[in-house]
């Protein structure tokens, strides 16, 4: 019944071609043009609600004197102008100084973490490129940190890093006899290294997975030809593997950079609400400014500054890598 | 064509539904309860026992009792302390909160300032039997002075000094200390062979605040001026913080590892005969959960500089406890008031406080013989004579965070062997003060 009621595509085309039926094709054409936009509409609405609206609200809040007194109706908070930004970048005062320290810490942490993740991931992927017995098991094992829930994994690390009862000190101090006294990992300066360890442990499997996928596209005969020409493993990596992975690495480094720079879960679970100064990453710092001291306006201003910095770095990075790619392609 | 039209209609409908869901207010209580249909309530309880599950086991039968009496079903959620303040804040912002909730009594004024909690005026207090039913000191921690309280006291607690009888006997200490000098002397005797004098929770911000607030009182400091401005760097405040951190830095009667404690590990050390003393509020349940028998520990009032505890410089505890509040935008106000009345009724007060090892803030319940034991008598007397409420100012919650963090950082310095001086303490407190919201 339905089939007879709905004209077939060919019938419709014939009818639309009949002289005198001019308005029909125009309607159909408009519909055809509108359809993709209509189908995109839900995604657009969601994108607006989930990303753009909160971001615009955050920008609005950064110009307000927003504390707990106005949290129920933030639009009623007094206008603060640029005060929140001034406080955030006044590096002679404690708030600005703490933000700067946190920013520098985050930069160092991100550089170290991304570099180590990339190195470990690439080394493991290259190592597992060759077929050997047990390769499948190793591949699976390497991906375990990536598969584990972040909270469970990091809380386990927090237990292991405890000074008196943790596994790390048990091995380093009790078994290997390193140091006169057990070290603190969750407070003080060593907390940076504890955080870096967990971040790399958590992040390198992603690099491994991405590089491994990239390596699938490198033709094997290139390696064979190079081997015939007498190129050793290192030369093969340098002249075939790394250039072939260039585009993959560009995306990988960018993604790792953004994830690591914004990482909130790892320091929050490892140290709690107040991270030690040596491991006070900027995301946790902003969280504390906003949700612990209830300076929502200042916290928003800090977030906007962070967003601008990340946009600048990401834009610069993409510009450089695109230019580099065009140059090498040309 | 029909398929395409259906797809488009579906897409647009979906987006409209999402938009409505995200932007709409929803039901205030999130429980579906309303005055016109008062069948359910949502209740956020604090974690009082050794675990969230233990709390559920204690509270659920009581909630079923309430349902039988009133026909109102209460949906219970026990919230860990680490999440509670953020959960309340989120609920305040979104309006999607519980109908009734427990709060730490020190947060009363801060949460009151958000305007999210129902003010307990004469009418509302009348609905639960009147303000006079409650002990005065407990009412002192229910909101800013001069305003209608934002909460009603539910469980009262105070700090006391708990000592490990076995360790004291082994160290040859005849009587438990009552002054700081005696604590120091006993601590030095106890600190040997891998054992330590007194336990602290150096990374627990709230606990840090409780201790330095009391020491601040003993040094004549309040941390806030009478008109409510932060005053963290006064001589008394600096002396108080230094005295507390010096238990580790100077007296060396606290294990350096305590600097990273935040999850009641010091109670575990105490129960395992590794630490001789702890300053705590009602830890009997936790001791029992750790396998420690009641006869293995003793309790005396928390120490003062000299003499006996009292008011002012003799203050030896903050007024600790849990309050119960009603979310202002509940759609089941009548049911919420009935529930608060039930929870603050004599029967529930006796039962719940007995279970949790706390003292009822309700006068008639407090008179029950169950609260006449030696350990609870210490708490009751402290609350009656020598405990002070933390500053009831809107910024109290921020004070806990910034000064608690400063103390945590100073403990980290002490644990690492770095000097803790009056100057380093003042610098940390100055930084904390400048992080406070400007009025």
XYZ file of C-alpha atoms in Angstrom:
769
model
C 0.000 0.000 0.000
C 2.702 2.389 0.981
C 4.793 1.400 -1.955
C 2.066 2.277 -4.414
C 1.375 5.587 -2.729
C 4.978 6.801 -2.884
C 6.162 7.664 -6.398
C 9.365 5.998 -7.425
C 12.405 8.162 -8.005
C 12.254 7.688 -11.806
C 8.535 8.524 -11.929
C 9.145 11.640 -9.912
C 11.909 12.729 -12.272
C 9.617 12.308 -15.244
C 6.792 14.235 -13.611
C 9.170 17.021 -12.564
C 10.326 17.301 -16.174
C 6.806 17.860 -17.477
C 6.317 21.434 -18.768
C 4.035 23.470 -16.590
C 5.217 21.847 -13.421
C 7.915 24.458 -12.821
C 7.278 25.312 -9.134
C 7.730 21.705 -8.047
C 11.401 21.387 -9.020
C 12.203 24.692 -7.281
C 10.636 23.404 -4.010
C 12.475 20.175 -4.350
C 15.746 22.002 -5.002
C 15.302 24.180 -1.920
C 14.573 21.101 0.148
C 17.635 19.385 -1.165
C 19.762 22.359 -0.193
C 18.143 22.668 3.232
C 18.270 18.995 4.102
C 21.910 18.752 5.151
C 21.525 21.818 7.327
C 18.446 20.410 8.967
C 20.230 17.148 9.663
C 23.147 19.050 11.114
C 20.801 21.051 13.318
C 20.788 18.680 16.344
C 24.574 18.486 16.377
C 24.771 22.236 16.071
C 22.345 22.740 18.957
C 24.277 20.285 21.108
C 27.581 21.899 20.223
C 26.128 25.260 21.176
C 24.805 23.970 24.477
C 27.775 21.885 25.498
C 30.628 24.073 24.323
C 29.807 27.501 23.061
C 27.198 28.626 25.578
C 29.261 27.602 28.654
C 32.311 29.211 27.083
C 30.484 32.462 26.456
C 29.033 32.313 29.968
C 32.532 31.768 31.321
C 33.789 34.793 29.445
C 30.864 36.797 30.808
C 31.604 35.606 34.364
C 35.217 36.697 34.052
C 34.042 40.303 33.955
C 31.895 39.902 37.054
C 32.640 40.059 40.753
C 31.250 36.594 41.160
C 31.393 35.008 44.624
C 29.061 32.733 46.523
C 26.715 35.651 47.176
C 25.651 35.618 43.539
C 26.143 31.996 42.616
C 22.410 31.359 42.362
C 22.014 34.176 39.855
C 25.401 35.049 38.457
C 24.021 37.587 36.036
C 23.178 39.783 39.035
C 26.812 39.887 40.193
C 28.393 43.353 40.110
C 30.397 44.289 37.032
C 34.122 43.999 37.693
C 35.518 45.167 34.376
C 39.067 43.934 33.952
C 39.683 43.538 37.700
C 39.718 39.738 37.591
C 42.268 39.810 34.768
C 44.388 42.406 36.544
C 44.464 40.288 39.711
C 45.356 37.180 37.705
C 48.340 38.757 35.966
C 49.619 40.867 38.864
C 52.728 38.786 39.418
C 53.816 40.854 42.415
C 50.754 39.801 44.393
C 50.134 36.270 45.719
C 47.252 35.393 43.381
C 49.116 36.342 40.198
C 52.391 34.927 41.472
C 50.745 31.610 42.296
C 49.143 31.525 38.833
C 52.483 32.225 37.170
C 54.212 29.518 39.224
C 51.453 27.107 38.317
C 51.727 28.067 34.642
C 55.494 27.515 34.569
C 55.091 24.190 36.396
C 52.445 23.125 33.897
C 54.634 24.064 30.921
C 57.597 22.079 32.268
C 55.382 19.172 33.195
C 53.704 19.155 29.768
C 56.982 19.297 27.856
C 58.460 16.463 29.892
C 55.339 14.334 29.793
C 54.674 14.748 26.056
C 58.321 14.090 25.197
C 58.456 10.943 27.326
C 55.083 9.670 26.114
C 56.113 10.174 22.502
C 59.524 8.581 22.994
C 58.186 5.559 24.828
C 55.241 5.150 22.471
C 57.381 5.418 19.341
C 60.071 3.095 20.701
C 57.487 0.490 21.649
C 55.671 0.762 18.309
C 58.910 0.410 16.333
C 59.952 -2.483 18.553
C 56.661 -4.271 17.989
C 56.734 -3.700 14.244
C 58.673 -6.894 13.756
C 56.793 -10.128 14.021
C 57.986 -12.268 16.906
C 56.600 -14.701 19.400
C 54.626 -12.977 22.134
C 54.086 -9.742 20.168
C 50.313 -9.907 20.631
C 50.604 -10.300 24.386
C 53.011 -7.371 24.622
C 50.727 -5.179 22.530
C 47.839 -5.984 24.865
C 49.923 -5.388 27.964
C 51.157 -2.042 26.672
C 47.584 -0.868 26.242
C 46.483 -1.780 29.760
C 47.122 1.689 31.274
C 45.043 3.233 28.490
C 42.202 0.809 29.136
C 42.032 1.245 32.915
C 39.643 3.783 34.464
C 41.678 6.875 35.308
C 40.382 7.222 38.855
C 41.138 3.640 39.835
C 44.571 3.758 38.262
C 45.612 7.059 39.822
C 44.288 6.199 43.278
C 46.365 3.016 43.117
C 49.403 5.142 42.289
C 48.539 7.380 45.261
C 48.668 4.338 47.547
C 51.952 3.253 46.010
C 53.473 6.688 46.515
C 52.654 6.883 50.233
C 55.769 7.543 52.207
C 55.461 5.014 55.001
C 53.366 2.245 53.516
C 53.763 2.702 49.759
C 55.314 0.251 47.330
C 57.620 2.828 45.714
C 59.506 3.595 48.927
C 59.433 -0.070 49.858
C 61.351 -0.866 46.692
C 63.575 2.211 46.543
C 64.420 2.542 50.205
C 63.790 -0.782 51.904
C 64.941 -3.121 49.141
C 67.432 -1.107 47.083
C 68.680 0.951 50.023
C 68.461 4.265 48.147
C 68.474 7.350 50.401
C 68.871 7.705 54.150
C 65.178 8.131 54.780
C 62.084 7.257 52.736
C 61.098 10.082 50.405
C 57.842 11.985 50.288
C 56.128 11.722 46.919
C 52.713 13.198 47.597
C 53.922 16.398 49.279
C 56.945 18.615 48.688
C 59.196 18.869 45.630
C 59.163 15.186 44.668
C 55.452 15.448 43.960
C 56.381 16.786 40.493
C 58.148 13.514 39.674
C 55.314 11.455 41.080
C 52.846 13.342 38.910
C 55.069 13.004 35.844
C 55.433 9.269 36.389
C 51.679 8.739 36.548
C 51.058 11.038 33.586
C 53.568 9.219 31.374
C 52.351 5.808 32.516
C 48.819 6.870 31.624
C 49.639 8.704 28.380
C 52.244 6.711 26.518
C 49.937 3.867 25.391
C 47.982 6.398 23.339
C 51.203 7.456 21.613
C 52.040 3.793 21.133
C 48.649 3.067 19.598
C 48.753 6.079 17.279
C 52.309 5.490 16.076
C 51.579 1.790 15.604
C 48.583 2.694 13.424
C 50.754 5.139 11.470
C 53.381 2.494 10.890
C 50.835 0.269 9.168
C 50.876 2.715 6.257
C 54.634 2.611 5.748
C 55.369 0.219 2.842
C 57.540 -2.689 3.920
C 59.442 -2.650 0.652
C 60.977 0.700 1.606
C 62.660 -0.984 4.572
C 63.675 -3.905 2.404
C 65.202 -1.585 -0.197
C 67.006 0.377 2.500
C 68.317 -2.824 4.040
C 69.602 -3.902 0.647
C 71.380 -0.547 0.385
C 73.045 -1.301 3.695
C 71.006 0.979 5.983
C 70.975 -0.188 9.597
C 68.028 -0.027 12.010
C 68.778 3.493 13.223
C 69.153 4.813 9.649
C 65.878 3.140 8.703
C 64.136 4.770 11.640
C 65.683 8.147 10.875
C 65.150 8.184 7.115
C 62.008 6.083 6.660
C 60.018 5.669 9.859
C 60.157 9.201 11.251
C 59.533 11.039 7.954
C 56.656 8.671 7.180
C 55.143 9.333 10.587
C 55.455 13.079 10.278
C 51.761 13.828 9.860
C 50.743 11.287 12.472
C 53.223 12.781 14.912
C 51.994 16.297 14.255
C 48.508 15.332 15.356
C 49.772 13.103 18.158
C 51.960 15.768 19.739
C 49.181 18.349 19.515
C 46.640 16.050 21.130
C 49.069 14.934 23.844
C 49.989 18.559 24.519
C 46.375 19.646 24.918
C 45.433 16.677 27.097
C 48.462 16.989 29.321
C 48.287 20.743 29.688
C 44.643 20.522 30.743
C 44.954 17.360 32.808
C 42.820 17.726 35.900
C 42.048 14.162 36.935
C 45.592 13.010 37.617
C 46.666 15.732 40.073
C 43.199 15.880 41.665
C 43.086 12.176 42.455
C 46.768 11.980 43.360
C 46.934 14.991 45.686
C 43.381 16.000 46.526
C 42.002 19.510 46.330
C 45.220 21.264 47.296
C 48.158 20.032 45.238
C 51.691 20.674 46.480
C 53.235 23.780 44.915
C 55.700 21.692 42.870
C 52.841 19.833 41.193
C 50.199 22.547 41.136
C 49.017 22.178 37.552
C 47.041 25.055 36.151
C 43.762 23.174 35.764
C 43.740 22.238 39.450
C 44.905 25.723 40.366
C 41.970 27.267 38.528
C 39.615 24.740 40.093
C 40.856 25.729 43.524
C 40.502 29.427 42.743
C 36.970 28.871 41.518
C 35.459 26.118 43.597
C 37.490 26.108 46.809
C 37.891 29.783 47.455
C 34.693 30.582 45.551
C 36.343 33.321 43.502
C 34.371 32.316 40.434
C 35.063 35.576 38.623
C 38.828 35.305 39.047
C 38.709 31.612 38.196
C 36.831 32.422 34.988
C 39.363 35.083 34.047
C 42.162 32.566 34.591
C 40.304 30.072 32.385
C 39.931 32.635 29.618
C 43.655 33.433 29.809
C 44.414 29.717 29.611
C 42.093 29.356 26.625
C 43.823 32.236 24.838
C 47.219 30.709 25.527
C 46.153 27.316 24.209
C 44.568 28.877 21.126
C 47.771 30.783 20.474
C 49.987 27.747 20.893
C 47.691 25.470 18.884
C 47.288 28.047 16.109
C 51.035 28.666 15.974
C 51.763 24.967 15.975
C 49.286 24.251 13.185
C 50.610 27.156 11.152
C 54.184 25.992 11.513
C 53.458 22.355 10.782
C 51.212 23.175 7.803
C 53.881 25.456 6.347
C 56.506 22.812 6.960
C 54.362 20.200 5.260
C 53.683 22.451 2.258
C 57.377 23.217 1.960
C 58.324 19.549 2.093
C 55.511 18.636 -0.331
C 56.548 21.387 -2.714
C 10.193 11.551 0.641
C 8.453 10.289 3.752
C 11.717 8.856 5.031
C 13.495 12.138 4.454
C 10.728 14.106 6.122
C 10.824 11.727 9.080
C 14.577 12.158 9.359
C 14.300 15.925 9.319
C 11.429 15.927 11.776
C 13.366 13.572 14.027
C 16.485 15.695 13.867
C 14.679 18.901 14.733
C 12.601 17.239 17.449
C 15.708 15.749 18.985
C 17.449 19.085 19.090
C 14.437 20.794 20.600
C 14.161 18.063 23.235
C 17.836 18.388 24.096
C 17.543 22.121 24.287
C 14.521 21.894 26.544
C 16.221 19.372 28.796
C 19.343 21.428 29.139
C 17.695 24.771 29.604
C 14.627 23.780 31.551
C 14.469 24.084 35.285
C 13.207 20.603 36.009
C 11.835 19.772 39.400
C 13.546 21.477 42.198
C 13.843 18.535 44.443
C 14.703 16.158 41.735
C 12.439 13.803 43.576
C 9.131 14.492 42.057
C 7.743 15.459 45.413
C 5.614 18.543 45.844
C 3.264 20.007 48.388
C 0.403 18.870 46.225
C 1.826 15.390 45.958
C 4.117 14.992 48.962
C 5.139 11.409 48.387
C 8.919 11.580 48.132
C 11.913 13.477 49.460
C 15.564 13.357 48.547
C 17.996 13.422 51.465
C 21.745 13.908 51.267
C 23.384 12.567 54.399
C 26.993 13.105 55.425
C 29.376 10.243 55.984
C 29.372 9.715 59.765
C 30.365 6.081 60.132
C 33.379 4.100 58.952
C 31.979 3.855 55.406
C 29.143 5.055 53.190
C 27.600 1.593 53.300
C 27.674 1.595 57.102
C 25.786 4.893 57.080
C 23.172 3.521 54.709
C 22.650 0.564 57.024
C 22.119 2.894 59.955
C 19.866 5.400 58.214
C 17.738 3.276 55.900
C 15.648 1.610 58.664
C 14.986 5.033 60.163
C 13.828 6.382 56.818
C 11.498 3.418 56.448
C 10.145 4.215 59.900
C 9.489 7.778 58.707
C 7.722 6.463 55.619
C 5.455 4.315 57.764
C 4.571 7.297 59.937
C 3.969 9.811 57.152
C 3.680 7.948 53.870
C 6.625 9.961 52.515
C 9.386 7.950 50.916
C 12.882 9.319 51.465
C 15.517 8.667 48.836
C 18.839 8.547 50.631
C 22.250 9.397 49.283
C 25.250 9.376 51.598
C 27.821 11.839 50.268
C 31.515 11.550 51.099
C 32.948 14.621 52.790
C 35.376 15.210 49.961
C 32.474 15.762 47.538
C 29.856 17.345 49.713
C 30.649 21.034 49.412
C 30.974 20.863 45.637
C 27.769 18.884 45.352
C 25.924 21.488 47.400
C 27.414 24.268 45.317
C 26.395 22.567 42.103
C 22.905 22.040 43.434
C 22.771 25.695 44.428
C 23.786 26.827 40.953
C 21.481 24.519 39.068
C 18.574 24.478 41.476
C 18.570 20.681 41.114
C 19.343 19.785 44.698
C 17.973 17.509 47.369
C 15.047 18.518 49.538
C 16.892 17.965 52.800
C 20.617 17.756 53.355
C 23.244 17.475 56.050
C 26.023 20.040 56.176
C 29.148 20.427 58.262
C 28.109 22.979 60.879
C 31.151 25.160 60.169
C 29.840 25.827 56.660
C 26.508 27.162 57.865
C 27.249 30.851 57.357
C 28.999 30.272 54.011
C 26.124 28.263 52.602
C 23.634 30.673 54.140
C 25.226 33.460 52.104
C 24.408 31.672 48.851
C 20.731 32.024 49.643
C 20.074 28.392 48.765
C 19.023 27.183 52.209
C 15.683 27.693 53.893
C 15.897 30.276 56.702
C 14.785 28.832 60.013
C 12.528 31.596 61.212
C 10.180 31.271 64.151
C 7.493 29.633 62.016
C 9.797 26.960 60.623
C 11.338 26.270 64.021
C 7.785 26.077 65.371
C 7.069 23.266 62.903
C 9.801 21.142 64.490
C 9.033 21.912 68.119
C 10.756 25.263 68.650
C 14.256 26.645 68.958
C 14.383 26.072 72.698
C 14.707 22.342 72.215
C 18.319 22.792 71.111
C 21.489 23.382 73.112
C 22.780 26.962 72.809
C 26.331 26.109 71.698
C 24.996 23.977 68.838
C 22.703 26.797 67.701
C 25.778 29.032 67.569
C 26.943 27.144 64.473
C 23.827 27.456 62.358
C 24.417 30.715 60.528
C 25.581 34.292 60.778
C 24.672 36.164 63.975
C 21.603 38.348 63.666
C 20.088 36.282 60.863
C 17.624 33.431 60.914
C 19.660 30.199 61.102
C 20.242 28.341 57.843
C 20.297 24.959 59.539
C 19.209 22.943 62.544
C 21.725 21.038 64.723
C 21.619 17.273 64.234
C 24.723 15.687 65.783
C 27.061 17.504 68.171
C 30.715 16.744 68.612
C 33.785 18.269 70.159
C 37.475 17.566 70.169
C 39.043 15.624 73.010
C 42.423 14.002 73.573
C 42.343 10.236 73.059
C 45.235 8.274 74.482
C 46.429 4.731 73.955
C 46.518 3.103 77.390
C 48.949 0.352 76.419
C 51.484 2.760 74.957
C 51.141 5.089 77.937
C 51.786 2.201 80.333
C 54.818 1.063 78.334
C 56.244 4.585 78.357
C 55.636 4.864 82.107
C 53.224 7.781 81.832
C 50.991 7.716 84.881
C 48.303 10.184 83.924
C 46.966 11.543 80.645
C 48.080 15.088 79.782
C 45.807 18.068 80.217
C 48.102 20.915 79.140
C 50.259 21.380 76.041
C 53.416 21.146 78.154
C 52.237 17.774 79.428
C 51.367 16.674 75.880
C 54.878 17.617 74.813
C 56.468 15.746 77.721
C 54.337 12.649 77.176
C 54.940 12.826 73.429
C 58.718 12.829 73.898
C 58.474 9.754 76.135
C 56.279 7.981 73.596
C 58.359 8.884 70.525
C 60.837 6.019 70.337
C 61.340 2.685 68.591
C 59.334 3.760 65.555
C 56.429 4.942 67.695
C 55.256 8.514 67.990
C 53.644 10.816 70.517
C 50.647 12.307 68.762
C 49.026 11.907 65.363
C 47.940 14.710 63.022
C 46.284 14.804 59.611
C 48.618 17.267 57.954
C 46.984 17.171 54.513
C 43.412 17.377 55.780
C 42.524 21.042 55.349
C 39.455 21.036 57.617
C 41.218 19.225 60.413
C 44.098 21.695 60.204
C 41.642 24.552 60.570
C 39.904 23.030 63.557
C 43.201 22.657 65.407
C 44.632 26.070 64.611
C 41.325 27.786 65.355
C 41.366 26.394 68.898
C 45.036 27.246 69.342
C 44.235 30.684 67.935
C 41.626 31.159 70.672
C 44.225 30.106 73.234
C 46.527 32.793 71.813
C 43.758 35.396 71.688
C 43.290 35.302 67.891
C 40.061 34.818 65.946
C 41.267 34.790 62.289
C 38.497 37.308 61.488
C 37.968 40.831 62.776
C 34.698 41.598 64.553
C 33.364 43.113 61.323
C 34.115 39.882 59.466
C 37.355 40.725 57.641
C 40.128 38.106 57.368
C 42.850 38.628 59.957
C 45.187 35.708 59.395
C 48.506 37.343 60.187
C 47.936 38.581 63.736
C 50.541 37.625 66.321
C 48.104 35.151 67.886
C 47.253 33.500 64.573
C 50.922 33.095 63.642
C 51.716 31.713 67.099
C 48.802 29.278 66.889
C 49.799 27.870 63.507
C 53.448 27.660 64.511
C 52.582 25.874 67.747
C 50.601 23.260 65.866
C 53.216 22.632 63.158
C 55.960 22.655 65.799
C 54.555 19.412 67.190
C 56.351 17.948 64.179
C 58.962 20.610 63.390
C 60.313 21.402 66.870
C 59.039 18.905 69.429
C 59.329 16.064 66.932
C 56.561 14.114 68.590
C 54.649 13.696 65.295
C 55.861 11.245 62.645
C 56.937 13.148 59.506
C 54.730 10.821 57.448
C 51.681 12.429 59.086
C 52.253 15.427 56.819
C 50.596 13.532 53.971
C 47.762 12.061 56.063
C 44.251 13.115 55.060
C 42.155 9.957 55.281
C 42.120 9.300 59.043
C 45.376 7.336 58.843
C 46.330 8.786 62.231
C 43.416 6.884 63.780
C 44.698 3.702 62.201
C 48.171 4.349 63.632
C 46.598 4.940 67.037
C 44.623 1.712 66.906
C 47.741 -0.197 65.839
C 49.786 1.108 68.786
C 52.026 3.278 66.624
C 50.821 6.631 67.968
C 50.067 7.410 71.593
C 47.590 10.277 71.272
C 45.169 11.865 68.819
C 43.033 14.988 69.047
C 39.735 13.919 67.518
C 35.975 14.159 67.518
C 34.095 10.996 68.473
C 36.347 8.347 66.912
C 34.937 5.374 68.862
C 33.310 3.785 65.783
C 36.514 4.033 63.790
C 38.558 2.594 66.656
C 36.121 -0.314 66.861
C 36.312 -0.825 63.085
C 40.105 -1.005 63.441
C 39.738 -3.731 66.073
C 40.441 -1.567 69.110
C 38.403 -2.318 72.227
C 36.890 0.529 74.275
C 39.003 -0.386 77.325
C 42.197 0.066 75.298
C 41.824 3.816 74.968
C 41.037 6.676 77.273
C 39.780 10.196 76.744
C 40.400 13.509 78.473
C 39.546 17.086 77.510
C 41.718 18.544 74.742
C 44.704 20.414 76.212
C 44.960 24.086 77.081
C 48.062 26.153 77.839
C 47.529 25.843 81.585
C 44.775 25.297 84.111
C 41.411 23.880 83.163
C 39.402 24.347 79.970
C 36.878 27.159 79.827
C 36.097 30.160 77.677
C 38.441 32.541 75.833
C 42.095 31.534 76.188
C 40.944 28.306 77.835
C 38.883 27.223 74.817
C 39.898 23.682 73.962
C 37.592 22.727 71.114
C 35.569 24.096 68.266
C 31.869 23.310 68.289
C 31.922 20.436 65.878
C 28.891 18.774 64.460
C 26.451 18.197 61.686
C 23.460 20.337 60.865
C 20.413 19.491 58.835
C 19.095 21.983 56.272
C 16.270 22.292 53.806
C 16.878 23.424 50.249
C 14.928 26.642 49.825
C 13.450 25.680 46.475
C 12.132 22.317 47.600
C 8.680 21.614 46.245
C 7.908 19.548 49.270
C 8.418 22.006 52.096
C 5.789 20.409 54.274
C 7.383 16.977 53.887
C 10.862 18.414 54.442
C 9.806 20.054 57.699
C 8.181 16.804 58.822
C 11.417 14.983 58.058
C 13.558 17.463 60.000
C 11.121 17.164 62.893
C 11.468 13.381 62.736
C 15.284 13.485 62.643
C 15.463 15.948 65.531
C 12.851 14.109 67.578
C 13.987 12.573 70.862
C 13.744 8.983 69.676
C 15.856 9.451 66.534
C 18.286 11.758 68.284
C 19.032 9.187 70.954
C 19.284 6.326 68.487
C 21.421 8.059 65.853
C 23.759 9.911 68.205
C 24.272 6.727 70.227
C 25.167 4.882 67.026
C 27.551 7.553 65.782
C 29.124 8.201 69.180
C 28.107 11.861 69.103
C 26.041 13.918 71.518
C 22.474 15.026 70.750
C 22.108 18.778 70.367
C 18.528 18.342 71.603
C 18.359 18.993 75.343
C 15.818 16.324 76.203
C 17.672 13.648 74.238
C 20.982 14.652 75.769
C 19.597 13.793 79.194
C 19.305 10.135 78.198
C 21.573 7.818 80.267
C 23.161 6.571 77.019
C 25.128 9.810 76.902
C 26.392 9.640 80.460
C 29.387 7.433 79.672
C 32.845 8.761 80.593
C 33.912 9.437 77.020
C 30.698 11.191 76.033
C 30.648 13.102 79.310
C 33.945 14.705 78.266
C 32.415 15.768 74.951
C 29.223 16.988 76.587
C 31.123 19.044 79.160
C 33.400 20.471 76.491
C 30.423 21.549 74.418
C 28.759 23.058 77.449
C 31.729 24.925 78.881
C 34.796 25.291 76.694
C 33.982 24.989 72.993
C 33.660 27.887 70.545
C 31.978 27.993 67.169
C 34.221 28.655 64.195
C 33.767 32.160 62.771
C 30.212 32.408 61.485
C 31.134 34.528 58.485
C 30.225 33.945 54.839
C 33.889 33.369 53.955
C 34.350 30.534 56.471
C 34.531 27.890 53.757
C 37.254 29.790 51.889
C 39.095 30.294 55.188
C 39.151 26.523 55.655
C 40.645 26.094 52.195
C 43.317 28.757 52.157
C 44.524 28.575 55.756
C 44.132 24.777 55.775
C 46.366 24.676 52.690
C 48.908 26.988 54.339
C 49.130 24.634 57.325
C 49.442 21.669 54.957
C 52.365 23.342 53.188
C 54.026 24.141 56.509
C 53.720 20.497 57.566
C 55.324 19.530 54.259
C 58.219 21.889 55.083
C 58.552 20.416 58.561
C 58.476 16.859 57.212
C 61.207 17.705 54.715
C 63.353 19.121 57.505
C 62.988 22.731 56.348
C 62.795 25.290 59.162
C 59.383 26.513 60.228
C 59.803 30.005 61.623
C 57.426 32.762 62.611
C 58.380 34.501 59.354
C 57.663 31.471 57.162
C 54.337 30.953 58.944
C 53.424 34.614 58.521
C 54.325 34.509 54.812
C 52.059 31.520 54.220
C 49.223 33.113 56.155
C 49.681 36.392 54.293
C 49.429 34.566 50.978
C 46.304 32.805 52.256
C 44.737 36.093 53.287
C 45.314 37.611 49.876
C 43.604 34.655 48.225
C 40.382 35.432 50.079
C 37.602 37.023 48.027
C 37.615 40.806 48.243
C 34.491 42.256 49.791
